[in-house]
Amino acid sequence: MSRDRATLARECQRIDGRGYPAYKDLRGAFAFEGFTLFIDHVQGDPFAAPSKVRVRVPMQEADFPVRWIEDRVCRLAVEDFVARAIRDAIVAEPGDRSGSGKSGVIRIDAGAQEVLERSAVKLTGGWIEARLEVGLPAAGRRVLGRKAESLLCETLPRIAHASLLRASLDEDSLTDFVSSIENQEAIRAQLEDRELVAFVANGSRLPRETGASDRPLEGADVVAFESPEAFEVVFEVPNPIDENGGREIRGMGISTGTTLIVGGGYHGKSTLLKAIERAVYPHVPGDGREYVVSHPGLVKIRAEDGRRIERTGIHAFIGSLPGGRSTRDFSTEDASGSTSQAASIIEAVEVGAAGLLLDEDTCATNFMLRDARMQALIHRDHEPITPFVDRVAELHERLGVSTVLVMGGCGDYFEAADQVIAMRDYRAHDVTADARKIAEANPGERQREVEAPFEVPNARVPAARSFDASRGKRAVKIDVRGVDHLGFGREDVNLRGVEQLLDTSQTRAIGLAMHFAARKLMGQGRDLRSVLDALDEHFDRESLDFLDPFARGDEHPGNLARPRRYEIAAAINRLRTLRVDSQ
Ligand code: ADP
Ligand code: MG
């Protein structure tokens, strides 16, 4: 490599005052002392999305332990920690935003409360690399060469030294972080054998700061979680969790089967469910939910009227519709609350969900139940819905799919429940036996309304031709406006109802994964489940790199986070152009 720091400084001075496109001369690699700077993409003008750069430090300098690099969980934890350290280092810089547009901006795509596999930092045996966005400085549309020199040759090296070398990171925080993530994943790996779908450690602090913030609620009023004695389980973890070297964590086990969370309004039911819902991912130490750990196959289900449904067999929940329309192969451009909920359940089971999470707050009432009086008034022949209450036990018995359900308003679920947790003043109690006694003493007038057993959903075969990522002159146009809106070609995929999608970088990765799957994996009668199996294999083998963001030039390789198969499926199912071929 012939170009070095001095070359870059000279180049910056040379183009000072010239038109903005002169910055394109800076593309390429520059050898600095202790690292290499890659300028991959130069923005078209100061107002466009910032330029993309990478800073790569050889492992001899960065010096992360081999075990952390080779072990997948530790590696992800280190990458995540370093991305956060870089973000902190950026914040600590005085910065100079005095130029026009995005001049002087420095960004890294670091995480929030959850730890996701992301592409912002990459750790390999040979090096560690940070992928950053920088706004190259300009006055109007003229290059500010001196400012560029200071940004690229001084600020970036300072950030790199503060965060990409193990020696400059806070040793204790780093070790705690990696140990905690490793412990969380060790618990997750044991859940299935222990026949649990989730674990909530004693001492967890579940409530969040506000409805709009995912940070922990602080203060003396927060009630720390304590398991009811009957549900208490103990997990052994690989790293000590206290000063005495203790490695046992106690807490509430939520068993496979059907679990009800009951209790009065405002007593903490939804807060508990939300914690379980988020716990498919690890959390940062200090989150309060770091030892809430869920089975990775739990899927939140909610009503979502207006969504599209493509050829889904929802007949287990919705029988023939007005006019005798069949629901074995049901499509609509505008689902109702109940049909949307039925479809979301079938779609989740279709791609292998291990459990469903439902909260009465976001469910369609008529989907959840139909009481005795309504059964008497509206005859079965005029009501297509088989309520969830009549299917929930069967879902587990026949398909092995568990359910955790928040239900404060209806006791008709008591018969179906294997475990009933009551929340009272934010404290959990075991009321399983009481609920059973009540169910026996008041046998209820309602009839179970099931005509045929629950079948395994049809395996649908997505048609590759129904995925078109092009728009105008662009062969691939995938853009993301917030976590809930995926622009895919000319389509806008609305993901508002997909509550476990957490990060815009996951949304972006879903768009790319859909495009990749349509081009490379679909066809030859391959059903959706096996398309997702193949995608997961790519993610496991090649991390996020197979999505190949470099090939498209304008997209940053550091802006991706790994989505789960359930969220990818959810996006595919909500793509309005999706077509499914007959088998
Ligand atoms: P529910 O679903 O039972 O109606 P929520 O879970 O929505 O109740 O909780 C109601 C309020 O109580 C929320 O503002 C939440 O932040 C707060 N809260 C929940 N759990 C706790 C707790 N353990 N300690 C303190 N406040 C809590
Ligand atoms: Mg609630």
CSV table of C-alpha atoms in Angstrom, one decimal, residues 20 31 110 159 176 183 186 312 389 398 459 476 518 548 581:
chain,number,residue,atom,x,y,z
A,20,TYR,CA,-17.4,18.5,-3.7
A,31,ALA,CA,-2.0,3.1,6.1
A,110,ALA,CA,-24.4,0.7,17.8
A,159,ILE,CA,-11.6,7.4,18.1
A,176,ASP,CA,-18.7,-8.1,32.7
A,183,ASN,CA,-24.5,-16.5,30.8
A,186,ALA,CA,-26.1,-20.5,28.4
A,312,THR,CA,-53.1,-19.0,4.2
A,389,VAL,CA,-59.6,-20.6,23.8
A,398,ARG,CA,-50.7,-31.6,18.4
A,459,ALA,CA,-46.3,-25.4,3.4
A,476,VAL,CA,-32.4,-2.5,-6.3
A,518,ALA,CA,-36.0,-14.3,-4.1
A,548,ASP,CA,-23.4,-8.2,0.1
A,581,ASP,CA,-47.7,-20.9,-6.1
